[in-house]
Coordinates of N, CA and C in Angstrom, one line a residue:
X97 N 72.4 91.5 55.5 CA 72.4 91.5 57.0 C 71.1 90.9 57.5
X98 N 71.2 90.3 58.7 CA 70.1 89.6 59.3 C 70.0 90.0 60.7
X99 N 68.9 89.7 61.3 CA 68.6 89.9 62.7 C 68.4 88.5 63.2
X100 N 69.1 88.0 64.3 CA 68.7 86.7 64.9 C 67.7 86.9 66.0
X101 N 66.7 86.1 65.7 CA 65.6 86.0 66.7 C 65.9 85.1 67.8
X102 N 65.0 85.2 68.9 CA 65.2 84.4 70.1 C 65.4 82.9 69.8
X103 N 64.7 82.4 68.8 CA 64.7 81.0 68.5 C 65.9 80.5 67.7
X104 N 66.8 81.6 67.4 CA 68.0 81.3 66.5 C 67.8 81.5 65.0
X105 N 66.6 81.7 64.6 CA 66.1 81.9 63.3 C 66.7 83.3 62.8
X106 N 67.1 83.4 61.6 CA 67.6 84.7 61.1 C 66.6 85.2 60.1
X107 N 66.3 86.5 60.3 CA 65.4 87.3 59.5 C 66.3 88.3 58.7
X108 N 66.2 88.2 57.4 CA 67.0 89.2 56.6 C 66.3 90.6 56.7
X109 N 67.1 91.6 57.0 CA 66.6 93.0 57.2 C 66.3 93.7 55.9
X110 N 67.0 93.3 54.9 CA 66.8 94.1 53.6 C 66.2 93.0 52.6
X111 N 65.0 93.6 52.0 CA 64.3 92.6 51.0 C 63.8 93.4 49.9
X112 N 63.3 92.7 48.9 CA 62.8 93.3 47.8 C 61.2 93.1 47.8
X113 N 60.6 94.3 47.7 CA 59.0 94.2 47.8 C 58.7 94.0 46.4
X114 N 57.6 93.2 46.1 CA 57.1 92.9 44.9 C 55.7 93.5 44.6
X115 N 55.5 94.8 45.0 CA 54.1 95.3 44.9 C 53.7 95.7 43.4
X116 N 54.4 96.6 43.0 CA 54.0 97.3 41.7 C 54.8 96.9 40.5
X117 N 55.2 95.7 40.5 CA 56.0 95.0 39.4 C 55.0 94.6 38.3
X118 N 55.4 94.7 37.1 CA 54.6 94.1 36.1 C 54.6 92.5 36.1
X119 N 53.5 91.9 36.3 CA 53.7 90.3 36.4 C 54.6 89.7 35.4
X120 N 54.6 90.1 34.2 CA 55.3 89.6 33.1 C 56.8 89.7 33.3
X121 N 57.2 90.7 34.2 CA 58.7 91.0 34.4 C 59.1 90.5 35.8
X122 N 58.4 90.0 36.5 CA 58.7 89.5 37.9 C 59.7 88.5 37.9
X123 N 59.6 87.4 37.0 CA 60.5 86.4 37.2 C 61.9 86.8 36.7
X124 N 62.0 87.6 35.7 CA 63.3 88.1 35.3 C 64.0 89.0 36.3
X125 N 63.1 89.9 36.9 CA 63.7 90.8 38.0 C 64.2 89.9 39.1
X126 N 63.4 89.0 39.6 CA 63.8 88.3 40.8 C 65.0 87.4 40.5
X127 N 65.1 86.8 39.3 CA 66.3 86.1 39.0 C 67.6 87.0 39.0
X128 N 67.4 88.1 38.5 CA 68.6 89.0 38.6 C 68.8 89.4 40.0
X129 N 67.7 89.7 40.8 CA 67.9 90.0 42.2 C 68.7 89.0 42.9
X130 N 68.3 87.8 42.7 CA 69.0 86.6 43.5 C 70.5 86.6 43.0
X131 N 70.8 86.9 41.7 CA 72.2 86.9 41.2 C 73.1 87.9 41.9
X132 N 72.3 89.0 42.3 CA 73.0 90.1 43.1 C 72.8 90.1 44.5
X133 N 72.5 88.9 45.0 CA 72.4 88.6 46.5 C 71.1 88.9 47.2
X134 N 70.1 89.4 46.5 CA 68.9 89.5 47.3 C 68.4 88.1 47.6
X135 N 67.9 88.0 49.0 CA 67.4 86.8 49.5 C 66.1 86.9 50.1
X136 N 65.6 88.1 50.4 CA 64.4 88.3 51.1 C 63.4 89.0 50.0
X137 N 62.3 88.2 49.8 CA 61.3 88.7 48.9 C 59.9 88.9 49.6
X138 N 59.3 90.0 49.5 CA 58.1 90.3 50.1 C 57.0 90.4 49.1
X139 N 56.0 89.7 49.3 CA 54.8 89.8 48.3 C 53.5 89.6 49.1
X140 N 52.4 89.5 48.4 CA 51.2 89.4 49.1 C 50.0 88.8 48.2
X141 N 49.2 88.1 48.8 CA 48.1 87.6 48.0 C 47.4 88.7 47.2
X142 N 47.3 89.9 47.9 CA 46.5 91.0 47.3 C 47.2 91.5 46.0
X143 N 48.5 91.3 45.9 CA 49.2 91.8 44.7 C 48.9 90.9 43.5
X144 N 48.4 89.8 43.7 CA 48.0 88.9 42.6 C 49.2 88.5 41.7
X145 N 50.3 88.4 42.4 CA 51.6 88.0 41.6 C 52.4 86.8 42.3
X146 N 51.8 86.2 43.2 CA 52.5 85.1 43.9 C 52.9 83.9 42.9
X147 N 52.2 83.7 42.0 CA 52.6 82.7 41.1 C 53.8 83.0 40.3
X148 N 54.0 84.3 39.8 CA 55.1 84.8 39.2 C 56.2 84.9 40.2
X149 N 56.1 85.3 41.4 CA 57.1 85.4 42.4 C 57.7 84.0 42.6
X150 N 56.8 83.0 42.7 CA 57.3 81.7 43.0 C 58.2 81.0 42.0
X151 N 58.0 81.4 40.7 CA 58.9 81.0 39.6 C 60.3 81.2 39.7
X152 N 60.8 82.4 40.2 CA 62.2 82.7 40.2 C 62.9 81.9 41.3
X153 N 62.5 81.8 42.5 CA 63.2 80.9 43.5 C 63.2 79.5 43.1
X154 N 62.1 79.0 42.5 CA 62.1 77.7 42.1 C 63.2 77.4 40.9
X155 N 63.4 78.3 40.0 CA 64.5 78.2 39.0 C 65.8 78.3 39.7
X156 N 66.0 79.3 40.5 CA 67.3 79.4 41.3 C 67.6 78.3 42.1
X157 N 66.7 77.6 42.8 CA 67.0 76.6 43.7 C 67.3 75.3 42.8
X158 N 66.7 75.2 41.6 CA 67.2 74.0 40.8 C 68.5 74.2 40.3
X159 N 68.9 75.4 40.0 CA 70.1 75.6 39.4 C 71.3 75.5 40.4
X160 N 71.0 75.6 41.7 CA 71.9 75.5 42.7 C 72.9 76.7 42.6
X161 N 73.9 76.8 43.5 CA 74.0 76.0 44.8 C 73.0 76.5 45.8
X162 N 72.2 77.6 45.6 CA 71.4 78.0 46.5 C 70.4 77.1 47.1
X163 N 70.1 77.2 48.4 CA 69.1 76.1 49.1 C 68.1 77.0 49.6
X164 N 67.0 76.4 49.8 CA 65.7 77.0 50.3 C 66.0 77.8 51.6
X165 N 66.9 77.3 52.5 CA 67.2 78.0 53.8 C 67.9 79.3 53.6
X166 N 68.5 79.5 52.3 CA 69.1 80.8 52.0 C 68.2 82.0 51.7
X167 N 66.9 81.5 51.3 CA 65.9 82.5 51.0 C 65.0 82.9 52.1
X168 N 64.5 84.0 52.1 CA 63.3 84.4 53.1 C 62.2 85.0 52.4
X169 N 61.2 84.3 52.4 CA 59.8 84.6 51.6 C 58.7 85.0 52.6
X170 N 58.4 86.2 52.3 CA 57.2 86.8 53.0 C 55.9 86.9 52.2
X171 N 54.8 86.6 52.7 CA 53.6 86.9 52.0 C 52.5 87.3 53.1
X172 N 51.3 87.7 52.7 CA 50.3 88.3 53.5 C 48.9 87.8 53.4
X173 N 48.3 87.7 54.6 CA 46.8 87.3 54.6 C 46.0 88.5 54.3
X174 N 45.1 88.4 53.4 CA 44.3 89.6 52.9 C 43.1 89.6 53.8
X175 N 42.6 91.0 53.8 CA 41.4 91.4 54.8 C 40.2 90.4 54.8
X176 N 39.8 90.0 53.6 CA 38.6 89.0 53.5 C 38.9 87.6 53.8
X177 N 40.1 87.2 54.2 CA 40.6 85.8 54.4 C 40.8 85.6 55.9
X178 N 40.5 86.6 56.8 CA 40.8 86.4 58.2 C 40.0 85.1 58.8
X179 N 38.8 84.7 58.2 CA 38.2 83.5 58.8 C 38.6 82.3 58.0
X180 N 39.6 82.5 57.2 CA 40.1 81.4 56.3 C 41.6 81.3 56.3
X181 N 42.2 81.4 57.4 CA 43.6 81.5 57.6 C 44.4 80.4 56.9
X182 N 44.1 79.1 57.3 CA 44.8 78.0 56.7 C 44.6 77.9 55.2
X183 N 43.4 78.1 54.7 CA 43.2 77.9 53.3 C 43.9 79.0 52.6
X184 N 43.9 80.2 53.1 CA 44.7 81.3 52.3 C 46.1 81.1 52.4
X185 N 46.7 80.6 53.5 CA 48.1 80.2 53.5 C 48.4 79.2 52.6
X186 N 47.6 78.1 52.5 CA 47.9 77.0 51.6 C 47.7 77.4 50.1
X187 N 46.9 78.4 49.8 CA 46.8 78.9 48.5 C 48.1 79.6 48.1
X188 N 48.5 80.4 49.1 CA 49.7 81.2 48.8 C 50.9 80.4 48.7
X189 N 51.0 79.2 49.4 CA 52.1 78.3 49.3 C 52.1 77.6 48.1
X190 N 51.0 77.3 47.5 CA 50.9 76.5 46.3 C 51.4 77.5 45.1
X191 N 50.9 78.7 45.2 CA 51.2 79.7 44.2 C 52.8 80.0 44.1
X192 N 53.3 80.2 45.4 CA 54.8 80.4 45.6 C 55.6 79.2 45.3
X193 N 55.1 78.0 45.2 CA 55.7 76.7 45.0 C 56.7 76.4 46.2
X194 N 56.1 76.6 47.4 CA 56.8 76.4 48.7 C 56.1 75.5 49.5
X195 N 56.9 74.9 50.4 CA 56.4 73.9 51.4 C 56.1 74.7 52.8
X196 N 56.7 75.8 53.0 CA 56.5 76.6 54.2 C 56.9 78.0 53.8
X197 N 56.4 79.0 54.6 CA 56.7 80.5 54.5 C 57.7 80.9 55.6
X198 N 58.5 81.8 55.4 CA 59.4 82.4 56.5 C 58.7 83.3 57.3
X199 N 57.8 84.0 56.7 CA 57.0 85.1 57.5 C 55.6 85.2 56.8
X200 N 54.5 85.2 57.6 CA 53.2 85.4 57.1 C 52.5 86.5 57.9
X201 N 52.3 87.6 57.3 CA 51.8 88.8 57.9 C 50.2 89.0 57.7
X202 N 49.6 89.7 58.5 CA 48.3 90.3 58.3 C 48.5 91.5 57.4
X203 N 48.0 91.5 56.3 CA 48.2 92.5 55.2 C 47.7 93.9 55.7
X204 N 46.5 93.9 56.3 CA 46.1 95.2 56.8 C 45.2 94.8 58.0
X205 N 45.2 95.6 59.1 CA 44.5 95.3 60.3 C 43.0 95.5 60.2
X206 N 42.3 95.2 59.2 CA 40.9 95.2 59.3 C 40.3 94.0 58.5
X207 N 39.2 93.6 58.9 CA 38.5 92.5 58.3 C 37.3 93.0 57.6
X208 N 37.2 92.4 56.2 CA 36.2 92.8 55.6 C 35.1 91.7 55.2
X209 N 33.9 92.1 55.0 CA 32.8 91.3 54.8 C 32.9 90.6 53.4
X210 N 32.0 89.6 53.1 CA 31.9 89.1 51.8 C 33.2 88.4 51.3
X211 N 33.5 87.3 52.0 CA 34.6 86.6 51.6 C 34.3 86.0 50.2
X212 N 35.1 86.5 49.3 CA 35.1 86.3 47.9 C 35.7 84.9 47.4
X213 N 36.3 84.3 48.3 CA 37.0 83.0 48.0 C 38.5 83.2 48.2
X214 N 39.1 82.2 48.7 CA 40.6 82.3 48.9 C 41.3 82.7 47.6
X215 N 42.1 83.6 47.9 CA 42.9 84.0 46.6 C 42.3 85.1 45.8
X216 N 41.0 85.4 46.1 CA 40.3 86.4 45.3 C 40.7 87.9 45.8
X217 N 41.0 88.1 47.0 CA 41.3 89.4 47.6 C 40.5 90.4 47.1
X218 N 39.2 90.3 47.1 CA 38.4 91.4 46.6 C 37.9 92.2 47.9
X219 N 38.0 93.5 47.8 CA 37.5 94.5 48.9 C 36.1 94.8 48.6
X220 N 35.2 94.5 49.3 CA 33.8 94.8 49.0 C 33.5 96.2 49.7
X221 N 32.9 97.1 49.0 CA 32.5 98.5 49.4 C 31.0 98.6 49.7
X222 N 30.7 99.3 50.7 CA 29.2 99.5 50.9 C 28.7 100.4 49.9
X223 N 27.3 100.6 50.0 CA 26.6 101.5 49.0 C 27.2 102.9 49.0
X224 N 27.7 103.3 50.3 CA 28.2 104.7 50.3 C 29.7 104.8 49.8
X225 N 30.1 103.6 49.3 CA 31.7 103.7 48.7 C 32.7 103.3 49.8
X226 N 32.2 103.1 51.0 CA 33.3 102.9 52.1 C 33.6 101.3 52.2
X227 N 34.7 101.0 52.8 CA 35.0 99.6 52.9 C 34.1 99.0 53.9
X228 N 33.5 97.8 53.5 CA 32.6 97.0 54.3 C 33.3 96.3 55.4
X229 N 33.4 96.8 56.6 CA 34.2 96.2 57.7 C 33.5 95.2 58.4
X230 N 34.1 94.0 58.7 CA 33.3 93.0 59.5 C 33.9 93.0 61.0
X231 N 33.1 93.5 61.8 CA 33.6 93.6 63.3 C 33.2 92.4 64.1
X232 N 32.9 91.3 63.4 CA 32.6 90.0 64.0 C 33.8 89.2 64.3
X233 N 34.8 89.4 63.5 CA 36.1 88.6 63.5 C 37.1 89.5 64.4
X234 N 37.6 89.0 65.4 CA 38.6 89.7 66.2 C 40.0 89.4 65.7
X235 N 40.9 90.3 66.0 CA 42.3 90.1 65.7 C 42.8 88.9 66.5
X236 N 42.3 88.7 67.8 CA 42.7 87.6 68.6 C 42.3 86.3 67.8
X237 N 41.2 86.2 67.1 CA 40.8 84.9 66.5 C 41.9 84.7 65.3
X238 N 42.1 85.7 64.5 CA 43.1 85.4 63.5 C 44.4 85.2 64.1
X239 N 44.9 85.9 65.1 CA 46.2 85.5 65.8 C 46.2 84.1 66.2
X240 N 45.2 83.6 66.8 CA 45.3 82.2 67.4 C 45.3 81.2 66.1
X241 N 44.5 81.6 65.1 CA 44.6 80.6 64.0 C 45.9 80.6 63.4
X242 N 46.7 81.7 63.3 CA 48.0 81.8 62.8 C 49.0 81.2 63.7
X243 N 48.8 81.3 65.0 CA 49.6 80.5 66.0 C 49.6 78.9 65.7
X244 N 48.2 78.5 65.7 CA 48.0 77.1 65.5 C 48.6 76.5 64.3
X245 N 48.5 77.2 63.2 CA 49.0 76.6 62.0 C 50.5 76.8 61.8
X246 N 51.1 77.8 62.5 CA 52.5 78.0 62.6 C 53.1 76.7 63.3
X247 N 52.4 76.2 64.4 CA 53.0 75.1 65.1 C 52.9 73.8 64.2
X248 N 52.0 73.8 63.2 CA 52.0 72.7 62.2 C 52.9 72.9 61.1
X249 N 53.6 73.9 61.0 CA 54.8 74.1 60.2 C 54.5 74.7 58.8
X250 N 53.3 75.4 58.7 CA 53.0 76.1 57.3 C 53.8 77.4 57.2
X251 N 54.1 78.0 58.3 CA 55.0 79.2 58.3 C 55.7 79.2 59.5

């Protein structure tokens, strides 16, 4: 089932989340999921499995008759990458073996200090053990960056 958005684009409402899967099993699980008609896959940079997730659709698309527009791939911007939206998106695209995403989400609505590098998704804790939140980056800044690069066709 799909929901048709105002722009005519269809978003599949049932998907397979790839959070707690063993990385070595992901390709096999997704290939079987595609065979039984799953078309929406939800992953995230933070899960550190985008490379494995990207293998199954690549295999399925090569085998045919499935086309890229038959799949709906979602991934997410990690907390420490809010100041690096385009770099983080391009890193995810490379790992997923895609030219564009169908949906790019903000993983969690806080921004953390200590950018560890795109794709590292490290959450830095303060000395007291609490998450080190960066209040200098606004939601609006991230949103505008995502809008800007959406217009460029990355997602």
